[in-house]
Amino acid sequence: MHANENLTTERPTFVTHLECSMTGERHDADVVHNLSRAGKPLLVRYDLDGVKKALSKEALARRPADLWRYREMLPVRRVENIVSLGEAMTPLVPLPALAKKLRGGEILVKDEGRLPTGSFKARGLVMAVSMAKAFGIKHMAIPTNGNAGAALAAYASHAGIKTTIFCPEDTPEVNLSEIGIQGAEVYRVNGLIDDCGKIVGEGKAKVGWFDVSTLKEPYRIEGKKTMGIELAEQLGWTVPDVIFYPTGGGTGLIGMWKAFAELAAIGFIGAKRPRMVAVQAAGCAPMVRAYERGEEHAPRWEDAHTIAAGIRVPQAIGDFLILRAVRESGGFAIAVSDDAIAAGLAEVARDEGFLMCPEGAATYAAYKQSLADGRVKPGDRAVLFNCATGLKYPLPPIKRTLDRLKPIDYSQFSASAP
Ligand SMILES: *Cc1c(COP(=O)(O)O)cnc(C)c1O
């Protein structure tokens, strides 16, 4: 059965228009957009009454387990524009041993490392590239800490679209290699991600590429919102008590918050919302600083540094949307040190056999910290986002060797700890 068999090529979806996230000003759908006229992110709006009539939970339950099962709530209008590499639903993996050890509540990890290109950036970029294909865009450019570039390169190459990609100079080799081998022209730039973003912005007029930077085009957020829909469906159309989200540009946090509002509007979930927790690294925590100061915007964080490169984003154009979602949900923003991230990563791998990426480990460290300071209660059902496969990241070397030509002392094996 093909994922999109019910979607004929003529069948319209339910997109009505795009809306400026700051001013609410209406913008036409079906034309190429970056930011709104006010220079802010654009949000896609749907005829949710129409979706409500067209979509039932039962019909949904029979569809293939991928992201396109939510097509009525997605912006791609024609099947032939879908650029798929197999966007599987990702599992919710419980961490029972750690829940017990911490005397916490239920801990569920949404393991986004199972997606194409090994990270949840696939959700956003599959949507952006499918829309770019619909619009006939021929060349796309992006600033990236690694995963967004890999996802863009993969989907754009699949669609026959050219890509030019800029990474901070200390981006891990594996990310540059995967981007390059997937057909992109990739450059190391002596700066951070926002410095790379400036190059992409300036090149727009000169080269004519389409800027697919975080929240500077309207559709990545629609792809990322499927994390919220999927999560609610997996929990029997309920939401957890608290979500820990590793926050860089915030697309996923903003997207999930939008998803919950849309799901409530079509009657799939009730009024309860999860507390949204924005997790950042202590070395780059602009959202946490703004949250604590009660501010609506988050100025640039200078000298940003952390081992969790995916959340090393000194300034986010959607800052006010992140902070709004966090506050409206009754959640909070929290920073964790690189030491806590590294220790968390090792602890989850050792105790549960689950290799998280550093950003995912940051959510675990934040959960622990929040349980200790009482902001999360032992009765809470918590969902942590492991946003990429841990295998993409440099891992500690193993130094232990065995010389098979010398007598082997077998007692050493039973003496070692499990
Ligand atoms: C991009 C990325 C993030 C941050 O996601 P946003 O939705 O942009 O805030 C976190 N972790 C990893 C591994 C990423 O690639």
Short mmCIF file of C-alpha atoms and ligand atoms in Angstrom, two decimals:
data_model
loop_
_atom_site.label_atom_id
_atom_site.label_comp_id
_atom_site.label_asym_id
_atom_site.label_seq_id
_atom_site.Cartn_x
_atom_site.Cartn_y
_atom_site.Cartn_z
CA MET A 1 0.00 0.00 0.00
CA HIS A 2 1.39 3.38 -0.94
CA ALA A 3 1.42 6.04 1.76
CA ASN A 4 -0.55 8.49 -0.30
CA GLU A 5 -3.02 6.34 -2.16
CA ASN A 6 -6.02 8.35 -1.03
CA LEU A 7 -4.58 11.66 -2.07
CA THR A 8 -5.41 12.13 -5.72
CA THR A 9 -3.35 14.65 -7.62
CA GLU A 10 -6.31 17.05 -7.88
CA ARG A 11 -7.41 16.88 -4.27
CA PRO A 12 -6.76 20.17 -2.48
CA THR A 13 -5.49 20.19 1.07
CA PHE A 14 -6.86 22.50 3.69
CA VAL A 15 -4.35 25.35 3.64
CA THR A 16 -6.20 28.67 3.54
CA HIS A 17 -3.41 31.23 3.94
CA LEU A 18 -0.21 32.13 5.76
CA GLU A 19 -0.16 34.43 8.75
CA CYS A 20 2.53 36.69 10.21
CA SER A 21 3.38 35.25 13.63
CA MET A 22 3.89 38.78 15.01
CA THR A 23 1.19 40.96 13.43
CA GLY A 24 -1.34 38.35 12.27
CA GLU A 25 -1.28 39.88 8.77
CA ARG A 26 -2.60 37.52 6.08
CA HIS A 27 -0.34 36.39 3.25
CA ASP A 28 -1.39 34.33 0.22
CA ALA A 29 -0.72 30.61 0.12
CA ASP A 30 0.69 29.01 -3.04
CA VAL A 31 3.32 31.66 -3.67
CA VAL A 32 6.98 31.55 -2.59
CA HIS A 33 7.57 33.19 0.80
CA ASN A 34 10.41 33.70 3.19
CA LEU A 35 9.54 36.01 6.11
CA SER A 36 6.36 38.06 6.48
CA ARG A 37 6.21 41.69 5.38
CA ALA A 38 7.04 42.56 9.01
CA GLY A 39 10.19 40.41 8.80
CA LYS A 40 8.86 37.67 11.10
CA PRO A 41 8.18 33.94 10.64
CA LEU A 42 5.05 33.00 8.69
CA LEU A 43 2.67 30.34 10.02
CA VAL A 44 0.53 28.15 7.76
CA ARG A 45 -3.20 28.29 8.53
CA TYR A 46 -5.75 25.62 7.65
CA ASP A 47 -9.49 25.27 7.31
CA LEU A 48 -9.65 23.24 10.52
CA ASP A 49 -13.45 22.81 10.31
CA GLY A 50 -12.85 21.19 6.94
CA VAL A 51 -10.13 18.95 8.40
CA LYS A 52 -12.46 18.01 11.26
CA LYS A 53 -15.12 16.84 8.79
CA ALA A 54 -12.65 15.04 6.54
CA LEU A 55 -10.50 13.23 9.09
CA SER A 56 -11.40 10.67 11.75
CA LYS A 57 -9.14 8.95 14.27
CA GLU A 58 -10.30 5.62 12.87
CA ALA A 59 -9.35 6.47 9.29
CA LEU A 60 -6.00 7.71 10.52
CA ALA A 61 -5.34 4.52 12.46
CA ARG A 62 -5.53 2.49 9.23
CA ARG A 63 -2.91 4.54 7.37
CA PRO A 64 0.78 3.65 6.98
CA ALA A 65 2.98 4.58 9.94
CA ASP A 66 4.70 7.59 8.45
CA LEU A 67 4.54 11.37 8.57
CA TRP A 68 2.27 11.63 5.52
CA ARG A 69 -0.57 10.00 7.42
CA TYR A 70 -1.31 13.53 8.69
CA ARG A 71 -1.59 14.95 5.16
CA GLU A 72 -4.80 16.92 5.83
CA MET A 73 -2.81 19.00 8.33
CA LEU A 74 0.20 19.43 6.03
CA PRO A 75 0.84 21.99 3.30
CA VAL A 76 1.79 19.81 0.30
CA ARG A 77 -1.19 19.87 -2.06
CA ARG A 78 -0.18 17.37 -4.75
CA VAL A 79 1.17 13.86 -4.27
CA GLU A 80 3.68 14.16 -7.07
CA ASN A 81 5.51 16.88 -5.14
CA ILE A 82 6.13 14.68 -2.09
CA VAL A 83 9.87 14.00 -1.88
CA SER A 84 10.00 11.03 0.46
CA LEU A 85 12.91 9.01 1.81
CA GLY A 86 10.68 7.03 4.20
CA GLU A 87 9.72 9.31 7.11
CA ALA A 88 8.82 6.57 9.59
CA MET A 89 6.92 7.20 12.82
CA THR A 90 9.48 7.23 15.62
CA PRO A 91 9.06 5.08 18.74
CA LEU A 92 8.53 6.23 22.31
CA VAL A 93 11.13 4.35 24.30
CA PRO A 94 10.62 4.10 28.09
CA LEU A 95 13.59 4.45 30.47
CA PRO A 96 12.29 2.38 33.39
CA ALA A 97 15.62 1.69 35.12
CA LEU A 98 16.47 5.39 35.31
CA ALA A 99 12.93 6.35 36.36
CA LYS A 100 13.32 3.92 39.26
CA LYS A 101 16.84 5.04 40.13
CA LEU A 102 15.84 8.73 40.16
CA ARG A 103 12.54 8.01 41.96
CA GLY A 104 10.95 9.92 39.11
CA GLY A 105 7.85 9.33 37.06
CA GLU A 106 7.47 7.75 33.66
CA ILE A 107 10.26 8.79 31.27
CA LEU A 108 9.57 8.29 27.57
CA VAL A 109 12.14 9.14 24.90
CA LYS A 110 10.85 10.04 21.45
CA ASP A 111 13.68 8.60 19.39
CA GLU A 112 14.02 10.85 16.38
CA GLY A 113 17.32 9.26 15.39
CA ARG A 114 15.31 6.71 13.37
CA LEU A 115 14.40 9.22 10.68
CA PRO A 116 16.15 9.54 7.29
CA THR A 117 19.56 11.25 7.71
CA GLY A 118 19.45 10.26 11.39
CA SER A 119 17.80 13.34 12.85
CA PHE A 120 14.46 15.11 13.23
CA LYS A 121 15.65 17.74 10.80
CA ALA A 122 14.26 15.32 8.19
CA ARG A 123 10.70 16.18 9.27
CA GLY A 124 11.17 19.86 8.54
CA LEU A 125 13.27 19.56 5.43
CA VAL A 126 11.07 16.94 3.75
CA MET A 127 8.28 19.51 3.93
CA ALA A 128 10.42 22.48 2.82
CA VAL A 129 11.86 20.55 -0.14
CA SER A 130 8.48 19.14 -1.19
CA MET A 131 7.08 22.69 -1.20
CA ALA A 132 10.16 23.94 -3.07
CA LYS A 133 9.56 21.27 -5.68
CA ALA A 134 5.93 22.39 -5.97
CA PHE A 135 7.12 25.96 -6.51
CA GLY A 136 9.74 24.95 -9.08
CA ILE A 137 12.65 26.21 -6.93
CA LYS A 138 15.97 25.06 -8.44
CA HIS A 139 18.60 26.04 -5.84
CA MET A 140 18.40 26.09 -2.04
CA ALA A 141 20.91 27.31 0.58
CA ILE A 142 21.12 26.85 4.34
CA PRO A 143 23.32 27.66 7.34
CA THR A 144 23.63 24.55 9.53
CA ASN A 145 25.32 22.99 12.54
CA GLY A 146 25.17 19.72 10.59
CA ASN A 147 21.85 17.91 10.75
CA ALA A 148 19.70 20.43 8.88
CA GLY A 149 22.27 20.53 6.09
CA ALA A 150 22.35 16.74 5.86
CA ALA A 151 18.57 16.56 5.62
CA LEU A 152 18.40 19.37 3.06
CA ALA A 153 21.14 17.77 0.95
CA ALA A 154 19.39 14.40 0.98
CA TYR A 155 15.89 15.58 0.11
CA ALA A 156 17.01 18.21 -2.40
CA SER A 157 19.21 15.71 -4.23
CA HIS A 158 16.29 13.28 -4.27
CA ALA A 159 14.20 16.02 -5.90
CA GLY A 160 16.94 17.15 -8.30
CA ILE A 161 17.39 20.52 -6.60
CA LYS A 162 20.87 22.07 -6.22
CA THR A 163 22.06 22.97 -2.69
CA THR A 164 24.76 25.18 -1.22
CA ILE A 165 25.42 24.67 2.47
CA PHE A 166 27.45 26.64 5.05
CA CYS A 167 28.69 25.15 8.35
CA PRO A 168 30.60 26.66 11.29
CA GLU A 169 34.27 25.68 10.98
CA ASP A 170 34.21 23.31 13.95
CA THR A 171 31.28 21.26 12.62
CA PRO A 172 32.17 17.57 13.03
CA GLU A 173 33.77 15.97 9.98
CA VAL A 174 31.04 13.33 9.73
CA ASN A 175 28.38 15.99 9.20
CA LEU A 176 30.32 17.71 6.42
CA SER A 177 30.99 14.36 4.79
CA GLU A 178 27.37 13.24 4.85
CA ILE A 179 26.28 16.59 3.45
CA GLY A 180 28.87 16.45 0.70
CA ILE A 181 28.27 12.86 -0.34
CA GLN A 182 24.53 13.53 -0.54
CA GLY A 183 25.12 15.92 -3.39
CA ALA A 184 25.50 19.34 -1.79
CA GLU A 185 28.23 21.92 -2.22
CA VAL A 186 29.31 22.39 1.40
CA TYR A 187 31.63 24.99 2.95
CA ARG A 188 33.29 25.46 6.35
CA VAL A 189 32.96 29.08 7.48
CA ASN A 190 35.08 30.69 10.18
CA GLY A 191 32.14 31.68 12.39
CA LEU A 192 28.95 30.44 14.08
CA ILE A 193 25.62 29.47 12.54
CA ASP A 194 24.27 33.01 12.49
CA ASP A 195 27.41 34.15 10.64
CA CYS A 196 26.67 31.42 8.07
CA GLY A 197 23.06 32.67 7.95
CA LYS A 198 24.25 36.13 6.93
CA ILE A 199 26.04 34.65 3.90
CA VAL A 200 22.90 32.77 2.87
CA GLY A 201 20.82 35.94 3.26
CA GLU A 202 23.25 38.10 1.29
CA GLY A 203 23.56 35.50 -1.47
CA LYS A 204 19.82 35.48 -2.12
CA ALA A 205 19.87 38.49 -4.41
CA LYS A 206 23.30 37.73 -5.89
CA VAL A 207 22.97 33.98 -6.60
CA GLY A 208 19.21 33.57 -6.63
CA TRP A 209 19.09 30.62 -4.23
CA PHE A 210 16.15 30.06 -1.90
CA ASP A 211 16.94 30.67 1.80
CA VAL A 212 15.75 27.68 3.84
CA SER A 213 17.15 28.88 7.21
CA THR A 214 15.22 27.97 10.37
CA LEU A 215 11.86 29.80 10.42
CA LYS A 216 12.83 31.93 7.42
CA GLU A 217 10.54 29.83 5.26
CA PRO A 218 7.08 28.67 6.40
CA TYR A 219 7.12 24.88 5.90
CA ARG A 220 9.87 23.36 8.06
CA ILE A 221 7.71 24.15 11.08
CA GLU A 222 4.81 22.22 9.51
CA GLY A 223 7.00 19.16 9.17
CA LYS A 224 8.32 19.49 12.71
CA LYS A 225 4.79 19.86 14.05
CA THR A 226 4.18 16.20 13.18
CA MET A 227 6.24 15.34 16.29
CA GLY A 228 3.36 16.71 18.38
CA ILE A 229 0.63 14.99 16.36
CA GLU A 230 2.49 11.68 16.39
CA LEU A 231 3.17 11.91 20.10
CA ALA A 232 -0.51 12.57 20.89
CA GLU A 233 -1.60 9.69 18.66
CA GLN A 234 0.93 7.31 20.26
CA LEU A 235 -0.40 8.25 23.71
CA GLY A 236 -3.99 7.44 22.67
CA TRP A 237 -4.81 11.07 21.82
CA THR A 238 -3.60 12.42 25.12
CA VAL A 239 -0.61 14.62 25.83
CA PRO A 240 2.14 14.02 28.39
CA ASP A 241 2.49 16.23 31.47
CA VAL A 242 5.78 17.70 30.40
CA ILE A 243 7.94 17.79 27.25
CA PHE A 244 11.69 18.46 27.40
CA TYR A 245 12.82 19.87 24.07
CA PRO A 246 16.45 20.67 23.14
CA THR A 247 16.01 24.18 21.83
CA GLY A 248 18.14 25.81 19.17
CA GLY A 249 16.06 27.73 16.64
CA GLY A 250 12.99 26.27 18.33
CA THR A 251 11.19 24.95 15.24
CA GLY A 252 10.12 21.78 16.98
CA LEU A 253 8.89 23.44 20.15
CA ILE A 254 6.92 26.06 18.22
CA GLY A 255 5.68 23.41 15.80
CA MET A 256 4.45 21.06 18.52
CA TRP A 257 2.69 23.91 20.30
CA LYS A 258 0.92 24.72 17.02
CA ALA A 259 0.08 21.03 16.54
CA PHE A 260 -1.62 20.79 19.93
CA ALA A 261 -3.80 23.84 19.15
CA GLU A 262 -4.78 22.37 15.78
CA LEU A 263 -5.50 18.94 17.30
CA ALA A 264 -7.76 20.56 19.90
CA ALA A 265 -9.54 22.54 17.15
CA ILE A 266 -10.39 19.34 15.27
CA GLY A 267 -11.50 17.64 18.48
CA PHE A 268 -8.71 15.05 18.65
CA ILE A 269 -7.41 16.17 22.05
CA GLY A 270 -8.95 18.10 24.95
CA ALA A 271 -7.87 21.27 26.71
CA LYS A 272 -4.88 19.80 28.55
CA ARG A 273 -1.48 20.87 27.24
CA PRO A 274 1.95 19.58 28.21
CA ARG A 275 4.30 21.98 29.99
CA MET A 276 6.86 22.84 27.33
CA VAL A 277 10.42 22.95 28.67
CA ALA A 278 13.05 24.62 26.50
CA VAL A 279 16.38 22.93 27.24
CA GLN A 280 19.59 24.77 26.38
CA ALA A 281 23.28 24.37 27.12
CA ALA A 282 24.79 26.61 29.79
CA GLY A 283 27.31 27.84 27.21
CA CYS A 284 24.55 29.06 24.88
CA ALA A 285 21.31 29.81 26.72
CA PRO A 286 19.66 32.92 25.23
CA MET A 287 16.13 31.57 25.81
CA VAL A 288 16.83 30.69 29.43
CA ARG A 289 18.21 34.18 30.10
CA ALA A 290 15.20 35.86 28.45
CA TYR A 291 12.77 33.52 30.23
CA GLU A 292 14.31 34.30 33.61
CA ARG A 293 14.30 38.05 32.95
CA GLY A 294 10.67 37.96 31.84
CA GLU A 295 11.57 39.30 28.41
CA GLU A 296 9.74 38.66 25.14
CA HIS A 297 12.85 38.59 22.97
CA ALA A 298 16.25 36.95 23.47
CA PRO A 299 19.30 39.01 22.45
CA ARG A 300 22.33 37.29 20.90
CA TRP A 301 24.39 35.09 23.25
CA GLU A 302 28.06 36.01 22.82
CA ASP A 303 30.86 33.40 22.78
CA ALA A 304 28.44 30.51 22.41
CA HIS A 305 30.01 27.13 23.12
CA THR A 306 28.71 23.64 23.93
CA ILE A 307 29.32 20.04 22.92
CA ALA A 308 25.64 19.90 21.93
CA ALA A 309 26.17 21.59 18.56
CA GLY A 310 22.53 21.27 17.47
CA ILE A 311 21.48 23.71 20.17
CA ARG A 312 24.39 26.11 19.73
CA VAL A 313 22.19 28.84 18.27
CA PRO A 314 23.17 32.26 19.67
CA GLN A 315 20.12 34.08 18.33
CA ALA A 316 16.78 32.75 17.10
CA ILE A 317 14.37 34.63 14.86
CA GLY A 318 11.48 32.78 16.51
CA ASP A 319 12.60 33.75 20.03
CA PHE A 320 9.23 35.32 20.94
CA LEU A 321 7.35 32.24 19.70
CA ILE A 322 9.51 29.91 21.81
CA LEU A 323 9.11 32.07 24.91
CA ARG A 324 5.37 32.45 24.31
CA ALA A 325 4.84 28.68 24.02
CA VAL A 326 6.95 28.01 27.12
CA ARG A 327 5.01 30.59 29.18
CA GLU A 328 1.50 29.79 27.87
CA SER A 329 2.09 26.11 28.62
CA GLY A 330 3.21 26.77 32.19
CA GLY A 331 6.61 25.34 31.33
CA PHE A 332 10.06 26.85 31.79
CA ALA A 333 13.48 27.21 30.19
CA ILE A 334 16.48 25.49 31.74
CA ALA A 335 20.22 25.37 31.07
CA VAL A 336 22.45 22.34 31.65
CA SER A 337 26.23 22.23 31.71
CA ASP A 338 28.31 20.30 29.19
CA ASP A 339 29.51 18.11 32.07
CA ALA A 340 25.90 17.23 32.91
CA ILE A 341 25.21 16.50 29.23
CA ALA A 342 28.23 14.18 28.92
CA ALA A 343 27.43 12.43 32.21
CA GLY A 344 23.77 12.04 31.18
CA LEU A 345 24.73 10.58 27.82
CA ALA A 346 26.99 8.02 29.50
CA GLU A 347 24.39 7.20 32.17
CA VAL A 348 21.53 6.55 29.72
CA ALA A 349 23.81 4.47 27.49
CA ARG A 350 25.15 2.38 30.41
CA ASP A 351 21.93 1.94 32.41
CA GLU A 352 19.40 1.65 29.58
CA GLY A 353 21.45 0.70 26.51
CA PHE A 354 20.20 3.79 24.74
CA LEU A 355 22.81 5.89 22.95
CA MET A 356 21.48 9.43 22.83
CA CYS A 357 22.93 12.36 20.92
CA PRO A 358 24.35 15.15 23.14
CA GLU A 359 21.25 17.33 22.59
CA GLY A 360 19.03 14.43 23.60
CA ALA A 361 21.23 13.83 26.63
CA ALA A 362 20.72 17.51 27.50
CA THR A 363 17.00 16.81 27.90
CA TYR A 364 17.77 13.94 30.24
CA ALA A 365 20.12 16.11 32.29
CA ALA A 366 17.40 18.79 32.40
CA TYR A 367 14.81 16.24 33.52
CA LYS A 368 17.09 15.14 36.36
CA GLN A 369 17.77 18.72 37.41
CA SER A 370 14.04 19.59 37.30
CA LEU A 371 13.11 16.54 39.34
CA ALA A 372 15.70 17.51 41.94
CA ASP A 373 14.52 21.14 42.15
CA GLY A 374 10.83 20.14 42.22
CA ARG A 375 9.77 21.67 38.91
CA VAL A 376 8.90 18.16 37.75
CA LYS A 377 7.06 15.78 40.08
CA PRO A 378 7.50 12.02 40.39
CA GLY A 379 3.91 11.60 39.17
CA ASP A 380 4.58 13.39 35.89
CA ARG A 381 4.74 11.57 32.59
CA ALA A 382 7.70 13.19 30.85
CA VAL A 383 8.71 12.99 27.20
CA LEU A 384 12.33 13.70 26.25
CA PHE A 385 13.34 14.34 22.66
CA ASN A 386 16.34 12.45 21.36
CA CYS A 387 16.65 14.46 18.20
CA ALA A 388 19.40 12.54 16.37
CA THR A 389 21.11 9.18 16.44
CA GLY A 390 24.00 9.08 18.89
CA LEU A 391 26.09 7.38 16.22
CA LYS A 392 26.61 10.65 14.34
CA TYR A 393 28.74 12.08 17.14
CA PRO A 394 32.32 11.55 18.26
CA LEU A 395 32.35 8.90 21.01
CA PRO A 396 34.94 8.22 23.72
CA PRO A 397 37.76 5.95 22.47
CA ILE A 398 38.26 2.47 23.92
CA LYS A 399 41.85 1.73 24.98
CA ARG A 400 41.49 -1.84 26.26
CA THR A 401 43.36 -4.43 24.13
CA LEU A 402 43.96 -8.15 24.26
CA ASP A 403 47.10 -9.94 23.01
CA ARG A 404 45.90 -13.32 21.73
CA LEU A 405 49.51 -14.59 21.46
CA LYS A 406 50.06 -14.44 25.23
CA PRO A 407 48.35 -16.63 27.86
CA ILE A 408 44.93 -15.16 28.60
CA ASP A 409 43.90 -14.62 32.20
CA TYR A 410 40.19 -15.44 31.98
CA SER A 411 39.52 -14.29 35.52
CA GLN A 412 39.79 -10.69 34.29
CA PHE A 413 36.50 -11.06 32.39
CA SER A 414 34.34 -12.12 35.29
CA ALA A 415 35.93 -9.52 37.54
CA SER A 416 34.96 -6.60 35.33
CA ALA A 417 31.78 -4.70 36.12
CA PRO A 418 28.72 -5.26 33.88
C1 LIG B 1 18.51 21.21 15.11
C2 LIG B 1 18.75 20.39 16.27
C3 LIG B 1 18.22 20.75 17.52
C4 LIG B 1 17.41 21.99 17.73
O1 LIG B 1 16.15 21.93 17.08
P1 LIG B 1 15.29 23.23 16.85
O2 LIG B 1 13.91 22.72 16.58
O3 LIG B 1 15.87 23.95 15.69
O4 LIG B 1 15.34 24.05 18.09
C5 LIG B 1 18.47 19.91 18.57
N1 LIG B 1 19.20 18.80 18.43
C6 LIG B 1 19.70 18.41 17.25
C7 LIG B 1 20.48 17.14 17.18
C8 LIG B 1 19.50 19.19 16.13
O5 LIG B 1 20.00 18.80 14.96
#
